[in-house]
Every structure is written in C-alpha cells, then in structure tokens.
Amino acid sequence: MTDTAVVAVAAADLFTYWWLEPSWHTALGSLGVLALFARRRWPLVVFVLTLPGAYLVGQLAAALIALFTLAVGSHRRWLIRACAVALAGCMFWPVGMGFTVLFSDLWWPAYAAYALAPAAAAAFLGQFVQARRELSARLEEITEAREHEQLMATQKVLSEERAQLAREMHDVVSHQVSLIAVRAGALQVSTGDAEAKEAAGTIRTLSVRTLDELRHMVNVLRAGGSGPTELAPQPTLAELADLVAGSGIETALRIGSHPDLDPPVERAIYRTVQESLTNVRKHAPGASAEVVLAHEAGSVTVTIANTAPTRDAMPLPSSRHGLLGLHQRAALLGGTLTWAATPDGGWKNTLTLPV
C-alpha cells in the first residue's frame, strides 16, 4: 500500500470523530496522520507522534500502522513490545478517568484485553512480515550459493577435462606428428627423386606448422579458466598464399580488392580455406582447386571449388564435423557457409561474412 493510501485511511479514521473533540485534540491527531509519510525513515518517532491521537481522540489507525511499520523494520523486540503496551495503555485508559474509577469496574480485564489485542496484532503481524522477508532473503542467498557451488564444480570438471585433453594432445598427437616431420625431413634429404623430395618437403612443412598450432592449442587448454588466452600467432589473409602453396594441390588463388577485415573474419576465412583444401586432398586426389575472395555490398565472399578427382581416394579417418564447425563459426559472425557438389563432379564451398 502506498504512503498516500495509508495516510488517507488514517485521516478517514481521524475525521470520523473530529467534530466530537476539541480542536487541539484534532490537531495532535492530524500531526500523527501526516507523520505517516515518514514512517519508513523514522518509524519510532512517527509512532510516538501518533500516540496523542490514539489517547485523546481514540484514533487507532495511524498508531497501528506506525506500530506495524516499526515491527517490520526493527529487530529490538523489547522495543516493539514496549510500544505495543504503550498503545494498549492509551486505548485502555480513557481521558479523564481516574485510577480508582477505572479499576473499580469489574469488566476492566475485558477492557484491557480489548485494548491489547489490536496492538499485539499489529506488532505480531509486523514481526511476521519481517521474518518472511528475511527468510526469503536467506533462501535467495542459499540458492545463489548452490548455483555458485554448481558452477565451481562444473568449472573444475571442465578444467580437468581440458588438462586431460592437453596431455593427450601433447603426449600422443604431438609425438606422432613429430615423427612424421622427422621421417619426412630424412626422406627429403636422402631421396634423389625430385618429385618425392618435393612431396617430402611439403609433408615436413605441414607437420611443423601443425606442431606449432598444436603447441599453442595445448597452451590454451592448460590455461583454461585463468582468463582469455589467444592463439598466437593467429592466421590472417596474408598467409593464404603460403597455405595454398603448401597444400600440395594445384590451386589458383584470386583475392580481389576488399576493405580491412576484422581479425575474427580473417581467421574464419583462413580456416575455411584450410579445411576446404584438406578435404580436397582427402576426398578428391588429383583434383585442382580455385580460391576466390570477393567483396561486394557490405560482405566478403570466399569460394573454394575443386574439379572432379582423377584417382580413387585413400580411406582416411574423419570426424565429419569440419564443415559443421565452420558453419557454426560463420553463424557466430553473422554469416553463412554453404556447400554442394558441382555438375562436373567437383565440390564447392561458399563462405559469406558481413564486413
């Protein structure tokens, strides 16, 4: 209930009897009513200001409201009890009645109970509301603590999984790729076949590059949870030419004019071209490819197309998630990635990103 509504209720209670009382009684009662506007800021002072109206005019609404507000906000129960007794006394002991006259009435215990009941009810209700609010606050704190505990447990599990994955990548994958690089380097030095020497050099270059990326990936996994960690160095468009040259595929690279691109966009383009050329090597042996980057209408489009394979593909393990991962990366940047077979038996991937 708003303060205005509360004051209106108390004023209605006061002016029910104002014409029966002296003007100064009504003035004191009005002071208590107006004081209700400040009941949340100074509850005890406001309650004291409402007592004259309760004693002189019999105005209970303002005093009960003030007592309720005091009980809601105060943890001093002795003070609340004292205020309730004071209000009950104002109601029980009428103006102008002496001590002897009051207690000579055989019904005075009933009068006392009648006076004490509303005061006790206001105090009890205020304490009940206070307890309910505090209980709700405690429940919220418990809920937040449990959520934080669950979050910490989840982060711990994720950290352990990342650490285990980093160990596996370091101990198994890096070891095997290192052996590939060493064997390719030895073959490059020992063979006299120019074609085999070139192939061995390509294998060694790719292996070394893979080792470098694996090393940075392991560092990222081990640093998980300690803050953002960037893969360094990050691939850019300037490295597309080296990527194409080292792919071992006859590839034409055409990069049109374009504005400066944000690093995430350049990384997405690089990874898409990298994955596409990897798929050409795996699934279309002997095919040639074409990589075209064009800018138009506020977007950049990269097309990677390859011809039909000239020989059967060797079976190689695949997670079959490469293009799906690139599609998700493009979606995060507000773009799209589409793929489809071409009429001549080849394949085409098209990446479109806003710039």
Coordinates of C-alpha atoms in Angstrom, one line a residue:
M1 CA 0.0 0.0 0.0
T2 CA 1.4 3.4 -0.9
D3 CA 2.0 6.1 1.7
T4 CA -0.8 8.3 0.2
A5 CA -3.3 5.4 0.7
V6 CA -2.1 4.8 4.2
V7 CA -2.5 8.4 5.2
A8 CA -5.9 8.5 3.6
V9 CA -7.1 5.6 5.7
A10 CA -5.7 7.2 8.9
A11 CA -7.2 10.5 8.0
A12 CA -10.6 8.9 7.5
D13 CA -10.4 7.3 10.9
L14 CA -9.5 10.6 12.5
F15 CA -12.2 12.7 10.9
T16 CA -14.8 10.2 12.0
Y17 CA -14.7 11.7 15.5
W18 CA -13.1 15.2 14.9
W19 CA -16.4 17.0 15.5
L20 CA -16.7 15.5 19.0
E21 CA -13.3 16.5 20.1
P22 CA -11.6 19.9 21.0
S23 CA -9.7 21.4 18.1
W24 CA -6.3 20.9 19.7
H25 CA -7.0 17.2 20.1
T26 CA -7.8 17.0 16.4
A27 CA -4.6 19.0 15.6
L28 CA -2.5 16.5 17.5
G29 CA -4.3 13.6 15.7
S30 CA -3.6 15.3 12.4
L31 CA 0.1 15.6 13.2
G32 CA 0.2 11.9 13.7
V33 CA -1.6 11.2 10.5
L34 CA 0.8 13.5 8.5
A35 CA 3.8 11.9 10.2
L36 CA 2.9 8.6 8.5
F37 CA 4.6 9.9 5.3
A38 CA 7.9 9.5 7.2
R39 CA 7.1 6.2 8.9
R40 CA 9.7 4.2 6.9
R41 CA 12.5 6.6 7.6
W42 CA 11.8 7.4 11.3
P43 CA 9.4 4.6 12.4
L44 CA 9.9 5.1 16.2
V45 CA 9.4 8.9 16.1
V46 CA 6.3 8.6 13.9
F47 CA 4.9 6.0 16.3
V48 CA 5.4 8.4 19.2
L49 CA 3.7 11.2 17.3
T50 CA 0.6 9.0 16.7
L51 CA 0.1 8.2 20.4
P52 CA -1.6 11.6 21.3
G53 CA -4.2 10.9 18.7
A54 CA -4.8 7.4 20.0
Y55 CA -5.1 8.7 23.6
L56 CA -7.1 11.9 23.1
V57 CA -9.2 11.1 20.1
G58 CA -9.3 7.3 20.0
Q59 CA -7.7 7.3 16.6
L60 CA -6.2 3.8 16.2
A61 CA -5.5 3.5 12.5
A62 CA -2.4 5.8 12.5
A63 CA -0.9 4.3 15.6
L64 CA -1.5 0.7 14.4
I65 CA 0.1 1.5 11.0
A66 CA 3.1 3.1 12.7
L67 CA 3.5 0.2 15.1
F68 CA 3.3 -2.3 12.2
T69 CA 6.0 -0.4 10.3
L70 CA 8.2 -0.3 13.4
A71 CA 7.8 -4.0 13.9
V72 CA 8.6 -4.7 10.3
G73 CA 11.9 -2.8 10.4
S74 CA 13.2 -3.3 13.9
H75 CA 15.0 -6.3 15.5
R76 CA 14.7 -4.9 19.0
R77 CA 11.8 -7.0 20.3
W78 CA 11.7 -5.3 23.7
L79 CA 11.1 -2.0 22.0
I80 CA 8.3 -3.4 19.9
R81 CA 6.6 -4.9 23.0
A82 CA 7.0 -1.7 24.9
C83 CA 5.4 0.3 22.0
A84 CA 2.5 -2.2 21.9
V85 CA 1.9 -1.9 25.6
A86 CA 2.1 1.9 25.3
L87 CA -0.5 1.9 22.6
A88 CA -2.7 -0.5 24.5
G89 CA -2.5 1.8 27.5
C90 CA -3.6 4.8 25.5
M91 CA -6.7 2.8 24.4
F92 CA -7.3 1.2 27.8
W93 CA -7.1 4.4 30.0
P94 CA -9.7 6.9 28.7
V95 CA -9.1 10.6 29.1
G96 CA -10.3 12.0 32.4
M97 CA -10.9 8.7 34.2
G98 CA -9.1 8.2 37.5
F99 CA -7.2 5.1 38.6
T100 CA -9.8 4.2 41.2
V101 CA -12.8 4.6 38.9
L102 CA -11.1 2.6 36.2
F103 CA -10.3 -0.4 38.3
S104 CA -13.5 -0.4 40.3
D105 CA -15.3 -1.6 37.1
L106 CA -15.5 -5.4 37.2
W107 CA -15.1 -5.5 33.5
W108 CA -11.7 -3.9 33.4
P109 CA -9.8 -7.1 32.4
A110 CA -12.0 -7.4 29.4
Y111 CA -11.3 -3.7 28.6
A112 CA -7.5 -4.4 28.9
A113 CA -7.7 -7.4 26.6
Y114 CA -9.8 -5.4 24.1
A115 CA -7.1 -2.7 24.1
L116 CA -4.2 -5.0 24.0
A117 CA -5.5 -7.2 21.1
P118 CA -5.1 -4.8 18.2
A119 CA -1.7 -3.5 19.4
A120 CA -0.5 -7.1 19.8
A121 CA -1.9 -8.0 16.4
A122 CA -0.1 -5.1 14.7
A123 CA 3.2 -5.9 16.4
F124 CA 2.9 -9.6 15.6
L125 CA 1.9 -9.0 12.0
G126 CA 4.9 -6.7 11.5
Q127 CA 7.3 -9.3 13.0
F128 CA 5.8 -11.9 10.8
V129 CA 6.3 -9.8 7.7
Q130 CA 9.9 -9.1 8.8
A131 CA 10.6 -12.8 9.4
R132 CA 9.1 -13.7 6.0
R133 CA 11.3 -11.1 4.2
E134 CA 14.4 -12.3 6.0
L135 CA 13.5 -16.0 5.2
S136 CA 13.1 -15.1 1.5
A137 CA 16.4 -13.3 1.6
R138 CA 18.1 -16.3 3.2
L139 CA 16.6 -18.6 0.6
E140 CA 17.9 -16.4 -2.2
E141 CA 21.3 -16.5 -0.6
I142 CA 21.2 -20.3 -0.3
T143 CA 20.1 -20.6 -4.0
E144 CA 22.9 -18.3 -5.1
A145 CA 25.4 -20.2 -3.0
R146 CA 24.2 -23.5 -4.5
E147 CA 24.4 -22.1 -8.1
H148 CA 27.9 -20.8 -7.4
E149 CA 28.9 -24.2 -6.0
Q150 CA 27.5 -26.0 -9.1
L151 CA 29.3 -23.5 -11.3
M152 CA 32.6 -24.1 -9.5
A153 CA 32.1 -27.9 -9.7
T154 CA 31.3 -27.6 -13.4
Q155 CA 34.4 -25.4 -14.0
K156 CA 36.5 -27.9 -12.1
V157 CA 35.3 -30.8 -14.3
L158 CA 35.9 -28.7 -17.4
S159 CA 39.4 -27.8 -16.2
E160 CA 40.2 -31.4 -15.6
E161 CA 38.9 -32.4 -19.0
R162 CA 40.9 -29.6 -20.7
A163 CA 44.0 -30.7 -18.8
Q164 CA 43.5 -34.3 -19.8
L165 CA 42.9 -33.3 -23.4
A166 CA 46.0 -31.2 -23.3
R167 CA 48.1 -34.1 -22.0
E168 CA 46.7 -36.4 -24.7
M169 CA 47.4 -33.9 -27.5
H170 CA 50.9 -33.3 -26.2
D171 CA 51.8 -37.0 -25.5
V172 CA 50.1 -38.7 -28.4
V173 CA 49.3 -36.3 -31.3
S174 CA 52.3 -34.1 -31.0
H175 CA 54.6 -37.1 -30.7
Q176 CA 53.2 -38.7 -33.8
V177 CA 53.3 -35.5 -35.8
S178 CA 56.9 -35.0 -34.7
L179 CA 57.8 -38.5 -36.1
I180 CA 56.1 -37.6 -39.4
A181 CA 58.1 -34.4 -39.6
V182 CA 61.4 -36.2 -38.8
R183 CA 60.7 -39.0 -41.3
A184 CA 59.7 -36.5 -44.0
G185 CA 62.8 -34.5 -43.4
A186 CA 65.0 -37.6 -43.6
L187 CA 63.3 -38.6 -46.8
Q188 CA 63.7 -35.2 -48.3
V189 CA 67.5 -35.4 -47.7
S190 CA 68.1 -39.0 -48.7
T191 CA 65.9 -39.3 -51.9
G192 CA 67.1 -38.4 -55.3
D193 CA 63.7 -38.3 -56.8
A194 CA 62.7 -34.7 -57.4
E195 CA 59.0 -35.4 -57.1
A196 CA 59.5 -37.4 -53.9
K197 CA 61.8 -34.7 -52.5
E198 CA 59.1 -32.0 -53.1
A199 CA 56.4 -34.2 -51.6
A200 CA 58.6 -34.9 -48.5
G201 CA 59.3 -31.2 -48.1
T202 CA 55.6 -30.4 -48.2
I203 CA 54.8 -33.1 -45.6
R204 CA 57.6 -31.8 -43.4
T205 CA 56.4 -28.1 -43.7
L206 CA 52.8 -29.1 -42.9
S207 CA 53.9 -31.2 -40.0
V208 CA 56.0 -28.4 -38.5
R209 CA 53.1 -26.0 -38.9
T210 CA 50.7 -28.5 -37.3
L211 CA 53.1 -28.9 -34.4
D212 CA 53.2 -25.2 -33.9
E213 CA 49.4 -24.9 -33.8
L214 CA 49.2 -27.9 -31.5
R215 CA 51.6 -26.3 -29.1
H216 CA 49.6 -23.2 -28.9
M217 CA 46.4 -25.2 -28.6
V218 CA 47.9 -27.1 -25.7
N219 CA 48.8 -23.8 -24.0
V220 CA 45.3 -22.6 -24.4
L221 CA 43.8 -25.8 -22.9
R222 CA 46.2 -25.7 -20.0
A223 CA 45.4 -22.0 -19.3
G224 CA 41.6 -22.6 -19.5
G225 CA 39.7 -20.7 -16.8
S226 CA 42.5 -18.3 -16.0
G227 CA 41.3 -15.7 -18.4
P228 CA 41.1 -15.2 -22.2
T229 CA 44.1 -16.7 -24.0
E230 CA 44.7 -16.0 -27.6
L231 CA 46.1 -18.5 -30.1
A232 CA 49.3 -16.9 -31.3
P233 CA 50.1 -16.3 -34.0
Q234 CA 46.7 -16.0 -35.5
P235 CA 46.3 -16.8 -39.2
T236 CA 45.5 -13.8 -41.5
L237 CA 44.7 -13.3 -45.1
A238 CA 48.3 -12.5 -45.7
E239 CA 49.1 -16.2 -45.0
L240 CA 46.6 -17.5 -47.6
A241 CA 49.2 -17.6 -50.3
D242 CA 51.6 -19.8 -48.1
L243 CA 48.6 -22.0 -47.2
V244 CA 47.7 -22.6 -50.8
A245 CA 51.4 -23.1 -51.9
G246 CA 51.9 -25.6 -49.2
S247 CA 48.7 -27.5 -49.7
G248 CA 50.2 -29.9 -52.3
I249 CA 47.2 -29.1 -54.6
E250 CA 47.3 -27.2 -57.9
T251 CA 45.3 -24.2 -56.7
A252 CA 44.6 -20.8 -58.2
L253 CA 44.3 -18.1 -55.6
R254 CA 42.4 -14.9 -56.6
I255 CA 42.0 -12.2 -53.9
G256 CA 40.0 -9.1 -55.1
S257 CA 40.1 -5.7 -53.5
H258 CA 38.5 -5.5 -50.1
P259 CA 38.5 -3.3 -47.0
D260 CA 40.4 -4.1 -43.9
L261 CA 38.8 -7.0 -42.2
D262 CA 38.4 -7.7 -38.5
P263 CA 40.7 -10.5 -37.1
P264 CA 37.8 -12.9 -36.5
V265 CA 36.7 -12.5 -40.1
E266 CA 40.2 -13.2 -41.4
R267 CA 40.5 -16.2 -39.1
A268 CA 37.2 -17.6 -40.4
I269 CA 38.3 -17.2 -44.0
Y270 CA 41.7 -18.8 -43.4
R271 CA 40.2 -21.8 -41.5
T272 CA 37.5 -22.3 -44.2
V273 CA 40.1 -22.3 -47.0
Q274 CA 42.3 -24.6 -44.9
E275 CA 39.6 -27.1 -44.2
S276 CA 38.4 -27.0 -47.8
L277 CA 41.8 -27.7 -49.2
T278 CA 42.3 -30.5 -46.7
N279 CA 39.0 -32.1 -47.9
V280 CA 40.2 -31.8 -51.5
R281 CA 43.4 -33.7 -50.6
K282 CA 41.4 -36.4 -48.7
H283 CA 38.4 -36.8 -51.0
A284 CA 39.5 -35.6 -54.4
P285 CA 43.0 -36.8 -55.2
G286 CA 44.5 -35.3 -58.3
A287 CA 41.9 -32.5 -58.5
S288 CA 42.7 -28.9 -59.0
A289 CA 41.2 -26.1 -56.9
E290 CA 40.3 -22.5 -57.1
V291 CA 40.1 -20.0 -54.2
V292 CA 38.3 -16.7 -54.9
L293 CA 37.8 -13.9 -52.5
A294 CA 35.5 -11.0 -53.5
H295 CA 33.9 -8.1 -51.7
E296 CA 30.5 -6.7 -52.6
A297 CA 27.5 -5.0 -50.9
G298 CA 28.9 -4.9 -47.4
S299 CA 30.0 -8.5 -47.3
V300 CA 33.0 -10.6 -48.3
T301 CA 32.5 -13.9 -50.1
V302 CA 35.1 -16.7 -50.4
T303 CA 34.5 -19.5 -52.8
I304 CA 36.6 -22.7 -52.8
A305 CA 35.9 -25.0 -55.7
N306 CA 37.6 -28.1 -56.9
T307 CA 37.4 -30.3 -60.0
A308 CA 36.5 -34.0 -60.0
P309 CA 39.1 -36.4 -58.6
T310 CA 41.4 -38.1 -61.1
R311 CA 42.1 -41.2 -58.9
D312 CA 40.4 -43.1 -56.1
A313 CA 40.7 -41.5 -52.6
M314 CA 42.5 -43.4 -49.9
P315 CA 40.4 -44.1 -46.8
L316 CA 41.4 -41.7 -44.1
P317 CA 39.8 -41.2 -40.6
S318 CA 37.5 -38.2 -40.4
S319 CA 35.3 -36.7 -37.6
R320 CA 32.9 -35.4 -40.3
H321 CA 32.5 -32.3 -38.2
G322 CA 34.8 -30.0 -40.1
L323 CA 32.3 -28.2 -42.3
L324 CA 29.7 -28.1 -39.5
G325 CA 32.2 -26.4 -37.2
L326 CA 33.0 -23.9 -39.9
H327 CA 29.3 -23.3 -40.4
Q328 CA 28.9 -22.5 -36.7
R329 CA 31.9 -20.2 -36.8
A330 CA 30.3 -18.3 -39.7
A331 CA 27.0 -18.1 -37.9
L332 CA 28.6 -16.6 -34.9
L333 CA 30.0 -13.8 -37.1
G334 CA 26.6 -13.3 -38.7
G335 CA 27.5 -15.1 -42.0
T336 CA 26.8 -18.3 -43.8
L337 CA 28.6 -21.3 -45.2
T338 CA 27.1 -23.4 -47.9
W339 CA 28.5 -26.4 -49.8
A340 CA 27.3 -28.5 -52.7
A341 CA 28.5 -30.8 -55.5
T342 CA 29.2 -29.2 -58.9
P343 CA 27.9 -30.6 -62.2
D344 CA 31.3 -31.7 -63.3
G345 CA 31.7 -34.0 -60.3
G346 CA 33.6 -31.5 -58.1
W347 CA 32.7 -29.7 -55.0
K348 CA 32.2 -26.0 -53.9
N349 CA 32.2 -24.3 -50.6
T350 CA 31.0 -20.7 -50.3
L351 CA 31.6 -18.6 -47.2
T352 CA 29.8 -15.2 -46.9
L353 CA 30.6 -12.9 -44.0
P354 CA 29.4 -9.3 -43.2
V355 CA 32.1 -6.6 -43.1

